[in-house]
Structure formats: structure tokens, C-alpha cells
PDB file of C-alpha atoms in Angstrom:
ATOM      1  CA  MET A  21       0.000   0.000   0.000  1.00  0.00           C
ATOM      2  CA  GLU A  22       1.301   3.430  -0.857  1.00  0.00           C
ATOM      3  CA  ALA A  23       2.625   5.588   1.990  1.00  0.00           C
ATOM      4  CA  MET A  24       0.168   7.943   3.654  1.00  0.00           C
ATOM      5  CA  ASP A  25       1.915  10.728   5.534  1.00  0.00           C
ATOM      6  CA  GLY A  26      -0.006  12.737   8.088  1.00  0.00           C
ATOM      7  CA  VAL A  27      -2.762  10.120   8.408  1.00  0.00           C
ATOM      8  CA  SER A  28      -3.738   8.869  11.836  1.00  0.00           C
ATOM      9  CA  ALA A  29      -3.397   5.178  12.655  1.00  0.00           C
ATOM     10  CA  GLU A  30      -7.165   4.774  12.724  1.00  0.00           C
ATOM     11  CA  VAL A  31      -7.623   6.335   9.300  1.00  0.00           C
ATOM     12  CA  ALA A  32      -4.764   4.202   7.981  1.00  0.00           C
ATOM     13  CA  ARG A  33      -6.568   1.100   9.282  1.00  0.00           C
ATOM     14  CA  ILE A  34      -9.769   2.202   7.558  1.00  0.00           C
ATOM     15  CA  PHE A  35      -7.928   2.772   4.287  1.00  0.00           C
ATOM     16  CA  ALA A  36      -6.269  -0.634   4.597  1.00  0.00           C
ATOM     17  CA  ALA A  37      -9.662  -2.260   5.184  1.00  0.00           C
ATOM     18  CA  LYS A  38     -11.070  -0.481   2.126  1.00  0.00           C
ATOM     19  CA  GLU A  39      -8.163  -1.711   0.056  1.00  0.00           C
ATOM     20  CA  ARG A  40      -8.734  -5.269   1.240  1.00  0.00           C
ATOM     21  CA  ARG A  41     -12.406  -4.907   0.338  1.00  0.00           C
ATOM     22  CA  ARG A  42     -11.501  -3.706  -3.155  1.00  0.00           C
ATOM     23  CA  ARG A  43      -9.181  -6.667  -3.655  1.00  0.00           C
ATOM     24  CA  ASP A  44     -11.946  -9.014  -2.454  1.00  0.00           C
ATOM     25  CA  LEU A  45     -14.329  -7.423  -4.950  1.00  0.00           C
ATOM     26  CA  ALA A  46     -11.714  -7.870  -7.673  1.00  0.00           C
ATOM     27  CA  ARG A  47     -11.708 -11.609  -6.966  1.00  0.00           C
ATOM     28  CA  LEU A  48     -15.467 -12.039  -7.419  1.00  0.00           C
ATOM     29  CA  PRO A  49     -16.677 -14.163 -10.363  1.00  0.00           C
ATOM     30  CA  PHE A  50     -17.376 -12.046 -13.434  1.00  0.00           C
ATOM     31  CA  GLN A  51     -21.131 -12.682 -13.253  1.00  0.00           C
ATOM     32  CA  GLU A  52     -21.191 -11.326  -9.699  1.00  0.00           C
ATOM     33  CA  LYS A  53     -19.275  -8.265 -10.835  1.00  0.00           C
ATOM     34  CA  VAL A  54     -21.782  -7.636 -13.617  1.00  0.00           C
ATOM     35  CA  ARG A  55     -24.574  -7.716 -11.030  1.00  0.00           C
ATOM     36  CA  ALA A  56     -22.573  -5.249  -8.955  1.00  0.00           C
ATOM     37  CA  VAL A  57     -22.207  -2.949 -11.968  1.00  0.00           C
ATOM     38  CA  ILE A  58     -25.977  -2.977 -12.425  1.00  0.00           C
ATOM     39  CA  GLN A  59     -26.398  -2.132  -8.733  1.00  0.00           C
ATOM     40  CA  LEU A  60     -23.961   0.753  -9.177  1.00  0.00           C
ATOM     41  CA  GLN A  61     -25.927   1.927 -12.212  1.00  0.00           C
ATOM     42  CA  GLU A  62     -29.165   1.903 -10.222  1.00  0.00           C
ATOM     43  CA  MET A  63     -27.558   3.767  -7.321  1.00  0.00           C
ATOM     44  CA  ALA A  64     -25.972   6.346  -9.585  1.00  0.00           C
ATOM     45  CA  ALA A  65     -28.917   6.851 -11.934  1.00  0.00           C
ATOM     46  CA  THR A  66     -30.990   8.979  -9.539  1.00  0.00           C
ATOM     47  CA  ILE A  67     -28.090  11.313  -8.821  1.00  0.00           C
ATOM     48  CA  LEU A  68     -26.993  11.557 -12.436  1.00  0.00           C
ATOM     49  CA  ARG A  69     -30.506  12.277 -13.662  1.00  0.00           C
ATOM     50  CA  ALA A  70     -30.817  15.045 -11.075  1.00  0.00           C
ATOM     51  CA  ARG A  71     -27.741  16.543 -12.714  1.00  0.00           C
ATOM     52  CA  GLY A  72     -29.442  16.386 -16.083  1.00  0.00           C
ATOM     53  CA  LYS A  73     -27.664  13.299 -17.448  1.00  0.00           C
ATOM     54  CA  MET A  74     -29.732  10.790 -19.366  1.00  0.00           C
ATOM     55  CA  VAL A  75     -28.700   7.378 -18.089  1.00  0.00           C
ATOM     56  CA  ARG A  76     -30.415   4.026 -18.035  1.00  0.00           C
ATOM     57  CA  PRO A  77     -29.424   1.044 -15.892  1.00  0.00           C
ATOM     58  CA  TRP A  78     -29.145  -2.155 -17.872  1.00  0.00           C
ATOM     59  CA  ASN A  79     -32.472  -3.869 -18.255  1.00  0.00           C
ATOM     60  CA  VAL A  80     -31.251  -7.451 -18.367  1.00  0.00           C
ATOM     61  CA  SER A  81     -34.640  -8.768 -17.430  1.00  0.00           C
ATOM     62  CA  ALA A  82     -36.127  -7.335 -20.665  1.00  0.00           C
ATOM     63  CA  ILE A  83     -38.248  -9.904 -22.410  1.00  0.00           C
ATOM     64  CA  HIS A  84     -37.692  -9.842 -26.107  1.00  0.00           C
ATOM     65  CA  SER A  85     -40.854  -9.760 -28.150  1.00  0.00           C
ATOM     66  CA  ALA A  86     -40.960 -11.765 -31.353  1.00  0.00           C
ATOM     67  CA  SER A  87     -43.143  -9.097 -32.950  1.00  0.00           C
ATOM     68  CA  LEU A  88     -40.151  -6.751 -33.079  1.00  0.00           C
ATOM     69  CA  ARG A  89     -38.332  -9.080 -35.395  1.00  0.00           C
ATOM     70  CA  THR A  90     -38.511  -8.518 -39.142  1.00  0.00           C
ATOM     71  CA  GLY A  91     -35.726 -10.872 -40.261  1.00  0.00           C
ATOM     72  CA  SER A  92     -35.676 -14.615 -40.833  1.00  0.00           C
ATOM     73  CA  SER A  93     -34.176 -15.373 -37.446  1.00  0.00           C
ATOM     74  CA  GLU A  94     -37.189 -14.816 -35.240  1.00  0.00           C
ATOM     75  CA  LYS A  95     -36.638 -14.809 -31.570  1.00  0.00           C
ATOM     76  CA  LYS A  96     -39.233 -16.203 -29.306  1.00  0.00           C
ATOM     77  CA  ALA A  97     -40.223 -14.463 -26.096  1.00  0.00           C
ATOM     78  CA  ARG A  98     -38.199 -15.650 -23.139  1.00  0.00           C
ATOM     79  CA  ASP A  99     -38.512 -15.621 -19.422  1.00  0.00           C
ATOM     80  CA  SER A 100     -36.722 -13.005 -17.431  1.00  0.00           C
ATOM     81  CA  GLU A 101     -32.967 -13.702 -17.125  1.00  0.00           C
ATOM     82  CA  THR A 102     -32.478 -12.429 -13.592  1.00  0.00           C
ATOM     83  CA  PRO A 103     -34.187 -13.772 -10.506  1.00  0.00           C
ATOM     84  CA  THR A 104     -37.074 -11.744  -9.153  1.00  0.00           C
ATOM     85  CA  THR A 105     -35.754 -11.737  -5.575  1.00  0.00           C
ATOM     86  CA  LYS A 106     -33.418  -8.874  -4.795  1.00  0.00           C
ATOM     87  CA  ARG A 107     -29.839  -9.847  -4.084  1.00  0.00           C
ATOM     88  CA  PRO A 108     -28.118  -8.450  -1.029  1.00  0.00           C
ATOM     89  CA  ALA A 109     -26.161  -5.298  -1.786  1.00  0.00           C
ATOM     90  CA  MET A 110     -22.531  -6.060  -2.576  1.00  0.00           C
ATOM     91  CA  ILE A 111     -21.306  -2.506  -2.719  1.00  0.00           C
ATOM     92  CA  LYS A 112     -20.757  -0.694   0.580  1.00  0.00           C
TER      93      LYS A 112
ATOM     94  CA  MET B  23     -25.632  -9.769 -20.284  1.00  0.00           C
ATOM     95  CA  LYS B  24     -25.717 -13.442 -21.212  1.00  0.00           C
ATOM     96  CA  ARG B  25     -28.252 -12.840 -23.983  1.00  0.00           C
ATOM     97  CA  ALA B  26     -26.333  -9.914 -25.394  1.00  0.00           C
ATOM     98  CA  LEU B  27     -23.274 -12.175 -25.603  1.00  0.00           C
ATOM     99  CA  GLU B  28     -25.337 -14.857 -27.346  1.00  0.00           C
ATOM    100  CA  VAL B  29     -26.347 -12.289 -29.969  1.00  0.00           C
ATOM    101  CA  LEU B  30     -22.716 -11.272 -30.461  1.00  0.00           C
ATOM    102  CA  ASN B  31     -21.722 -14.935 -30.784  1.00  0.00           C
ATOM    103  CA  ASP B  32     -24.415 -15.387 -33.395  1.00  0.00           C
ATOM    104  CA  LEU B  33     -23.195 -12.366 -35.361  1.00  0.00           C
ATOM    105  CA  GLU B  34     -19.686 -13.797 -35.302  1.00  0.00           C
ATOM    106  CA  LYS B  35     -20.932 -17.193 -36.423  1.00  0.00           C
ATOM    107  CA  GLN B  36     -22.843 -15.513 -39.286  1.00  0.00           C
ATOM    108  CA  GLY B  37     -19.628 -13.776 -40.361  1.00  0.00           C
ATOM    109  CA  VAL B  38     -20.804 -10.216 -39.687  1.00  0.00           C
ATOM    110  CA  PHE B  39     -17.421  -9.834 -38.007  1.00  0.00           C
ATOM    111  CA  SER B  40     -14.665 -12.396 -37.783  1.00  0.00           C
ATOM    112  CA  ARG B  41     -14.098 -12.046 -34.043  1.00  0.00           C
ATOM    113  CA  TYR B  42     -15.198  -9.904 -31.100  1.00  0.00           C
ATOM    114  CA  ALA B  43     -14.007  -9.244 -27.568  1.00  0.00           C
ATOM    115  CA  ILE B  44     -15.346  -7.298 -24.617  1.00  0.00           C
ATOM    116  CA  GLY B  45     -13.309  -4.155 -24.022  1.00  0.00           C
ATOM    117  CA  GLY B  46     -13.602  -0.944 -22.074  1.00  0.00           C
ATOM    118  CA  ALA B  47     -14.838  -0.691 -18.525  1.00  0.00           C
ATOM    119  CA  MET B  48     -16.530  -4.106 -18.470  1.00  0.00           C
ATOM    120  CA  ALA B  49     -13.321  -5.781 -19.608  1.00  0.00           C
ATOM    121  CA  SER B  50     -11.474  -3.870 -16.924  1.00  0.00           C
ATOM    122  CA  THR B  51     -14.082  -5.020 -14.397  1.00  0.00           C
ATOM    123  CA  PHE B  52     -13.228  -8.608 -15.290  1.00  0.00           C
ATOM    124  CA  TYR B  53      -9.806  -7.982 -13.714  1.00  0.00           C
ATOM    125  CA  THR B  54     -10.614  -5.415 -11.016  1.00  0.00           C
ATOM    126  CA  GLU B  55     -13.327  -4.329  -8.618  1.00  0.00           C
ATOM    127  CA  PRO B  56     -16.611  -3.490 -10.370  1.00  0.00           C
ATOM    128  CA  VAL B  57     -16.696   0.030 -11.768  1.00  0.00           C
ATOM    129  CA  LEU B  58     -19.642   2.115 -12.882  1.00  0.00           C
ATOM    130  CA  THR B  59     -20.314   2.075 -16.584  1.00  0.00           C
ATOM    131  CA  PHE B  60     -23.466   2.224 -18.674  1.00  0.00           C
ATOM    132  CA  ASP B  61     -22.072   0.780 -21.926  1.00  0.00           C
ATOM    133  CA  LEU B  62     -20.650  -2.549 -23.014  1.00  0.00           C
ATOM    134  CA  ASP B  63     -17.734  -1.778 -25.328  1.00  0.00           C
ATOM    135  CA  VAL B  64     -17.035  -4.487 -27.883  1.00  0.00           C
ATOM    136  CA  PHE B  65     -13.946  -4.661 -30.083  1.00  0.00           C
ATOM    137  CA  VAL B  66     -14.520  -6.382 -33.410  1.00  0.00           C
ATOM    138  CA  LEU B  67     -12.299  -7.653 -36.191  1.00  0.00           C
ATOM    139  CA  LEU B  68     -13.758  -6.650 -39.546  1.00  0.00           C
ATOM    140  CA  GLN B  69     -12.837  -7.404 -43.123  1.00  0.00           C
ATOM    141  CA  PRO B  70     -11.921  -4.352 -45.227  1.00  0.00           C
ATOM    142  CA  VAL B  71     -14.654  -3.231 -47.620  1.00  0.00           C
ATOM    143  CA  ASN B  72     -14.164  -4.599 -51.174  1.00  0.00           C
ATOM    144  CA  GLY B  73     -10.685  -5.849 -50.334  1.00  0.00           C
ATOM    145  CA  GLY B  74      -9.371  -2.319 -49.828  1.00  0.00           C
ATOM    146  CA  GLY B  75      -8.221  -0.599 -46.625  1.00  0.00           C
ATOM    147  CA  LEU B  76     -11.592   0.911 -45.713  1.00  0.00           C
ATOM    148  CA  ILE B  77     -13.356  -0.561 -42.708  1.00  0.00           C
ATOM    149  CA  SER B  78     -17.105  -0.120 -42.325  1.00  0.00           C
ATOM    150  CA  PHE B  79     -19.222  -0.813 -39.271  1.00  0.00           C
ATOM    151  CA  SER B  80     -22.414  -0.591 -41.344  1.00  0.00           C
ATOM    152  CA  PRO B  81     -22.768  -4.386 -41.756  1.00  0.00           C
ATOM    153  CA  ILE B  82     -22.883  -4.744 -37.970  1.00  0.00           C
ATOM    154  CA  TYR B  83     -25.632  -2.161 -37.548  1.00  0.00           C
ATOM    155  CA  GLU B  84     -27.559  -3.592 -40.486  1.00  0.00           C
ATOM    156  CA  ALA B  85     -27.346  -7.107 -39.072  1.00  0.00           C
ATOM    157  CA  LEU B  86     -28.488  -5.876 -35.677  1.00  0.00           C
ATOM    158  CA  ARG B  87     -31.343  -3.901 -37.242  1.00  0.00           C
ATOM    159  CA  ARG B  88     -32.508  -7.048 -39.049  1.00  0.00           C
ATOM    160  CA  ARG B  89     -32.632  -8.744 -35.673  1.00  0.00           C
ATOM    161  CA  GLY B  90     -34.696  -5.864 -34.288  1.00  0.00           C
ATOM    162  CA  TYR B  91     -31.947  -4.100 -32.324  1.00  0.00           C
ATOM    163  CA  GLU B  92     -32.049  -0.400 -33.090  1.00  0.00           C
ATOM    164  CA  GLU B  93     -29.305   2.155 -32.665  1.00  0.00           C
ATOM    165  CA  GLU B  94     -29.669   4.699 -29.869  1.00  0.00           C
ATOM    166  CA  THR B  95     -27.224   7.575 -30.340  1.00  0.00           C
ATOM    167  CA  GLU B  96     -23.831   5.849 -30.244  1.00  0.00           C
ATOM    168  CA  THR B  97     -24.938   2.461 -28.985  1.00  0.00           C
ATOM    169  CA  VAL B  98     -27.170  -0.425 -29.962  1.00  0.00           C
ATOM    170  CA  SER B  99     -29.401  -1.817 -27.240  1.00  0.00           C
ATOM    171  CA  ILE B 100     -28.966  -5.589 -27.382  1.00  0.00           C
ATOM    172  CA  GLU B 101     -31.183  -7.438 -24.916  1.00  0.00           C
ATOM    173  CA  GLY B 102     -31.276  -4.464 -22.563  1.00  0.00           C
ATOM    174  CA  ILE B 103     -27.540  -3.692 -22.758  1.00  0.00           C
ATOM    175  CA  PRO B 104     -26.252  -0.607 -24.632  1.00  0.00           C
ATOM    176  CA  VAL B 105     -23.432  -2.008 -26.747  1.00  0.00           C
ATOM    177  CA  GLN B 106     -20.879   0.267 -28.320  1.00  0.00           C
ATOM    178  CA  PHE B 107     -18.484  -0.723 -31.067  1.00  0.00           C
ATOM    179  CA  PRO B 108     -15.625   1.732 -30.504  1.00  0.00           C
ATOM    180  CA  PRO B 109     -14.803   3.526 -33.741  1.00  0.00           C
ATOM    181  CA  ALA B 110     -11.132   4.082 -32.842  1.00  0.00           C
ATOM    182  CA  TYR B 111     -10.079   1.213 -35.057  1.00  0.00           C
ATOM    183  CA  ASN B 112      -6.358   0.605 -35.165  1.00  0.00           C
ATOM    184  CA  SER B 113      -3.724  -2.095 -34.925  1.00  0.00           C
ATOM    185  CA  LEU B 114      -3.873  -2.081 -31.122  1.00  0.00           C
ATOM    186  CA  THR B 115      -7.616  -2.722 -30.862  1.00  0.00           C
ATOM    187  CA  ASP B 116      -7.247  -5.297 -33.654  1.00  0.00           C
ATOM    188  CA  GLU B 117      -4.582  -7.031 -31.617  1.00  0.00           C
ATOM    189  CA  ALA B 118      -6.699  -6.768 -28.444  1.00  0.00           C
ATOM    190  CA  ALA B 119      -9.587  -8.512 -30.225  1.00  0.00           C
ATOM    191  CA  ALA B 120      -7.317 -11.098 -31.873  1.00  0.00           C
ATOM    192  CA  GLU B 121      -5.540 -12.066 -28.642  1.00  0.00           C
ATOM    193  CA  ALA B 122      -8.447 -11.730 -26.196  1.00  0.00           C
ATOM    194  CA  ARG B 123      -8.838 -14.433 -23.607  1.00  0.00           C
ATOM    195  CA  GLU B 124     -11.650 -16.935 -23.901  1.00  0.00           C
ATOM    196  CA  ILE B 125     -13.970 -17.025 -20.913  1.00  0.00           C
ATOM    197  CA  ASP B 126     -17.286 -18.566 -20.022  1.00  0.00           C
ATOM    198  CA  TYR B 127     -20.067 -16.233 -18.925  1.00  0.00           C
ATOM    199  CA  ASP B 128     -22.869 -18.216 -17.330  1.00  0.00           C
ATOM    200  CA  GLY B 129     -22.451 -21.003 -19.877  1.00  0.00           C
ATOM    201  CA  VAL B 130     -21.952 -18.672 -22.847  1.00  0.00           C
ATOM    202  CA  PRO B 131     -18.478 -18.598 -24.399  1.00  0.00           C
ATOM    203  CA  THR B 132     -17.140 -15.119 -24.944  1.00  0.00           C
ATOM    204  CA  ARG B 133     -13.874 -13.209 -24.942  1.00  0.00           C
ATOM    205  CA  VAL B 134     -12.458 -10.362 -22.904  1.00  0.00           C
ATOM    206  CA  ALA B 135      -9.497  -8.214 -23.895  1.00  0.00           C
ATOM    207  CA  ARG B 136      -6.332  -8.922 -21.929  1.00  0.00           C
ATOM    208  CA  ALA B 137      -5.479  -6.532 -19.103  1.00  0.00           C
ATOM    209  CA  GLU B 138      -2.200  -5.708 -20.826  1.00  0.00           C
ATOM    210  CA  HIS B 139      -4.027  -4.591 -23.978  1.00  0.00           C
ATOM    211  CA  LEU B 140      -6.510  -2.612 -21.902  1.00  0.00           C
ATOM    212  CA  ILE B 141      -3.617  -0.731 -20.309  1.00  0.00           C
ATOM    213  CA  ALA B 142      -2.102   0.006 -23.712  1.00  0.00           C
ATOM    214  CA  ILE B 143      -5.427   1.212 -25.088  1.00  0.00           C
ATOM    215  CA  CYS B 144      -5.860   3.470 -22.047  1.00  0.00           C
ATOM    216  CA  LEU B 145      -2.399   4.928 -22.651  1.00  0.00           C
ATOM    217  CA  GLN B 146      -3.284   5.520 -26.265  1.00  0.00           C
ATOM    218  CA  THR B 147      -6.639   7.154 -25.488  1.00  0.00           C
ATOM    219  CA  GLY B 148      -5.125   9.205 -22.672  1.00  0.00           C
ATOM    220  CA  ARG B 149      -8.171  10.537 -20.808  1.00  0.00           C
ATOM    221  CA  THR B 150      -8.148  11.182 -17.072  1.00  0.00           C
ATOM    222  CA  LYS B 151     -10.419   8.191 -16.559  1.00  0.00           C
ATOM    223  CA  ASP B 152      -8.020   6.041 -18.583  1.00  0.00           C
ATOM    224  CA  ARG B 153      -5.239   7.035 -16.232  1.00  0.00           C
ATOM    225  CA  ALA B 154      -7.406   5.976 -13.278  1.00  0.00           C
ATOM    226  CA  ARG B 155      -8.158   2.684 -15.035  1.00  0.00           C
ATOM    227  CA  VAL B 156      -4.467   2.002 -15.583  1.00  0.00           C
ATOM    228  CA  ALA B 157      -3.816   2.633 -11.889  1.00  0.00           C
ATOM    229  CA  MET B 158      -6.578   0.235 -10.906  1.00  0.00           C
ATOM    230  CA  LEU B 159      -5.382  -2.472 -13.294  1.00  0.00           C
ATOM    231  CA  ARG B 160      -1.829  -2.102 -11.969  1.00  0.00           C
ATOM    232  CA  GLU B 161      -3.089  -2.487  -8.398  1.00  0.00           C
ATOM    233  CA  GLN B 162      -5.621  -5.250  -8.821  1.00  0.00           C
ATOM    234  CA  ALA B 163      -4.935  -7.267 -11.981  1.00  0.00           C
ATOM    235  CA  THR B 164      -2.290  -9.964 -12.317  1.00  0.00           C
ATOM    236  CA  LEU B 165      -0.260  -8.572 -15.185  1.00  0.00           C
ATOM    237  CA  ASP B 166       2.123 -10.365 -17.521  1.00  0.00           C
ATOM    238  CA  LEU B 167       4.813  -7.697 -17.416  1.00  0.00           C
ATOM    239  CA  ASN B 168       6.747  -9.219 -20.315  1.00  0.00           C
ATOM    240  CA  LEU B 169       3.636  -9.156 -22.488  1.00  0.00           C
ATOM    241  CA  LEU B 170       2.881  -5.606 -21.381  1.00  0.00           C
ATOM    242  CA  ALA B 171       6.413  -4.460 -22.183  1.00  0.00           C
ATOM    243  CA  ASP B 172       6.195  -6.063 -25.606  1.00  0.00           C
ATOM    244  CA  ILE B 173       2.840  -4.432 -26.373  1.00  0.00           C
ATOM    245  CA  LEU B 174       4.047  -1.023 -25.195  1.00  0.00           C
ATOM    246  CA  LYS B 175       7.182  -1.281 -27.308  1.00  0.00           C
ATOM    247  CA  ARG B 176       5.418  -2.360 -30.496  1.00  0.00           C
ATOM    248  CA  HIS B 177       2.803   0.376 -30.192  1.00  0.00           C
ATOM    249  CA  GLN B 178       5.239   3.123 -29.165  1.00  0.00           C
ATOM    250  CA  LEU B 179       3.706   3.612 -25.735  1.00  0.00           C
ATOM    251  CA  GLU B 180       6.788   3.136 -23.561  1.00  0.00           C
ATOM    252  CA  GLU B 181       7.383   6.830 -22.977  1.00  0.00           C
ATOM    253  CA  LYS B 182       3.776   7.471 -22.009  1.00  0.00           C
ATOM    254  CA  TRP B 183       3.840   4.475 -19.648  1.00  0.00           C
ATOM    255  CA  LYS B 184       6.910   5.951 -17.949  1.00  0.00           C
ATOM    256  CA  ARG B 185       5.200   9.339 -17.587  1.00  0.00           C
ATOM    257  CA  TRP B 186       2.058   7.791 -16.151  1.00  0.00           C
ATOM    258  CA  THR B 187       3.855   5.530 -13.716  1.00  0.00           C
ATOM    259  CA  GLU B 188       6.610   7.816 -12.388  1.00  0.00           C
TER     260      GLU B 188
END
């Protein structure tokens, strides 16, 4: 960890704990990280929209309608990809 | 994201592009803590138009339109995910797509650009957020330093790497 001059021992411990947490997050399976990204999007969206930014969290539970298709490869409607129960928050 | 990857795999199988790989912030997230992003950047390897040097992304957008996925400003929403095909098309992004690592995402095969290529692309792009991404990859990703050195040398990025890491 990089040196932190002028930081109290308690703050240094907090920073070290945060760094450990970040490394733990880095070791999550990719699918878990994608879920975390979507959580971040949802958390950030309200704030960003209040600042006038047009953002949209990923809608990975979107059900694709076959009626939208015009080509030969028609897609049939599918069930939602993500579970309906809310996962515990992974981002502190 | 699984369905979006299935669509990309299908496009590759149909020959719309010869190969694709996840890049950008989501690729970086593969190696580091999750970071906020609203787009899925995808590098693609395309054939030049009519055998010449000109590369066109039009076939990708046409193929996606035929499948019912419409463009929205700079992205195409594929199964709820805004996908962007970065237009900065050069030998480095070609190489990143060509040498991307194969992974499995929830049973769907896909590819993600190597951390070393992501660092090089960040150096090349040079934004403040790219600098932050390089720092995060250095701290959290397991880097092949020999590969990184080779990439930086071949793409003339050694000096910039030194400036960013002093």
C-alpha cells in the first residue's frame, strides 16, 4: 500500500480495510461483478438524472418480443434472465 | 448480459465480423473491482470493404437492425444492454480482439481483452479516466509484465507508460 503521511493510525486502518475490500471485490466471479455494476448503475442513476444526465441502468430482465423481429431469425419471447428476488447489496 | 453475448456470438458465427471481444470498462471489471459504466464496449475484427483498406461498421448495424436491435445515439441496445463498437479502429484494438482471452459467462463462451491490452489502449486514449483505469489495473490485476512491455514497445507507448507511472 502506498505511503500515507499525516494520516492517523485509525484512518490508515480504515484505508487498509477499504483496500482489502476492493481486492476481495476484484476476486469475485465475473457474473457477480456484472450484477454489482448494475447495482452501481441503479444507485448512480438517480443522482446523475438530477444533474441532467440521461442514463439508463441495464435492463437485463427485458423480455424480447418476437413481434419486433422482421428478419428470418425470429426470436421467441423468453422468461426473465435475472431472478425476481433482490440480491443483497454487494457494494458498501 | 448473457443474452447480449449470445447475440454477439451469433453475429460472429454468421460472419458479420470475424471475431469480437469485450473491451472498455466491463473488460477492466473482469480484472478489477466493479466500476460504474453504462455501456458494453465491444472490439470487433472486420474485413476491409471490397478488399481495400476501408473498414465499415455498417454491416454490424444492419445485421443488428434485421434482428430488431435499433441504434440509440452511439450504442445499440442488445437485450437491454447498450453495446458500443468503438470507432477508434487501429492495430492495437485489432490485436486486443485477436488475442483476447476466452472465458465462459454463465455457460456462454465469450472473450475479454487482456489486461495488458486494456492498459495500452488506455495509454493511447489518454483521458483522465483512462489514467485511473491504468492505476486500478496495476493495483488489482495480475499482469504479464513481459507481455505488457512487448505491447508497449510495439505500439510506441513506452514513454507514455513511464510518464504515467513515475
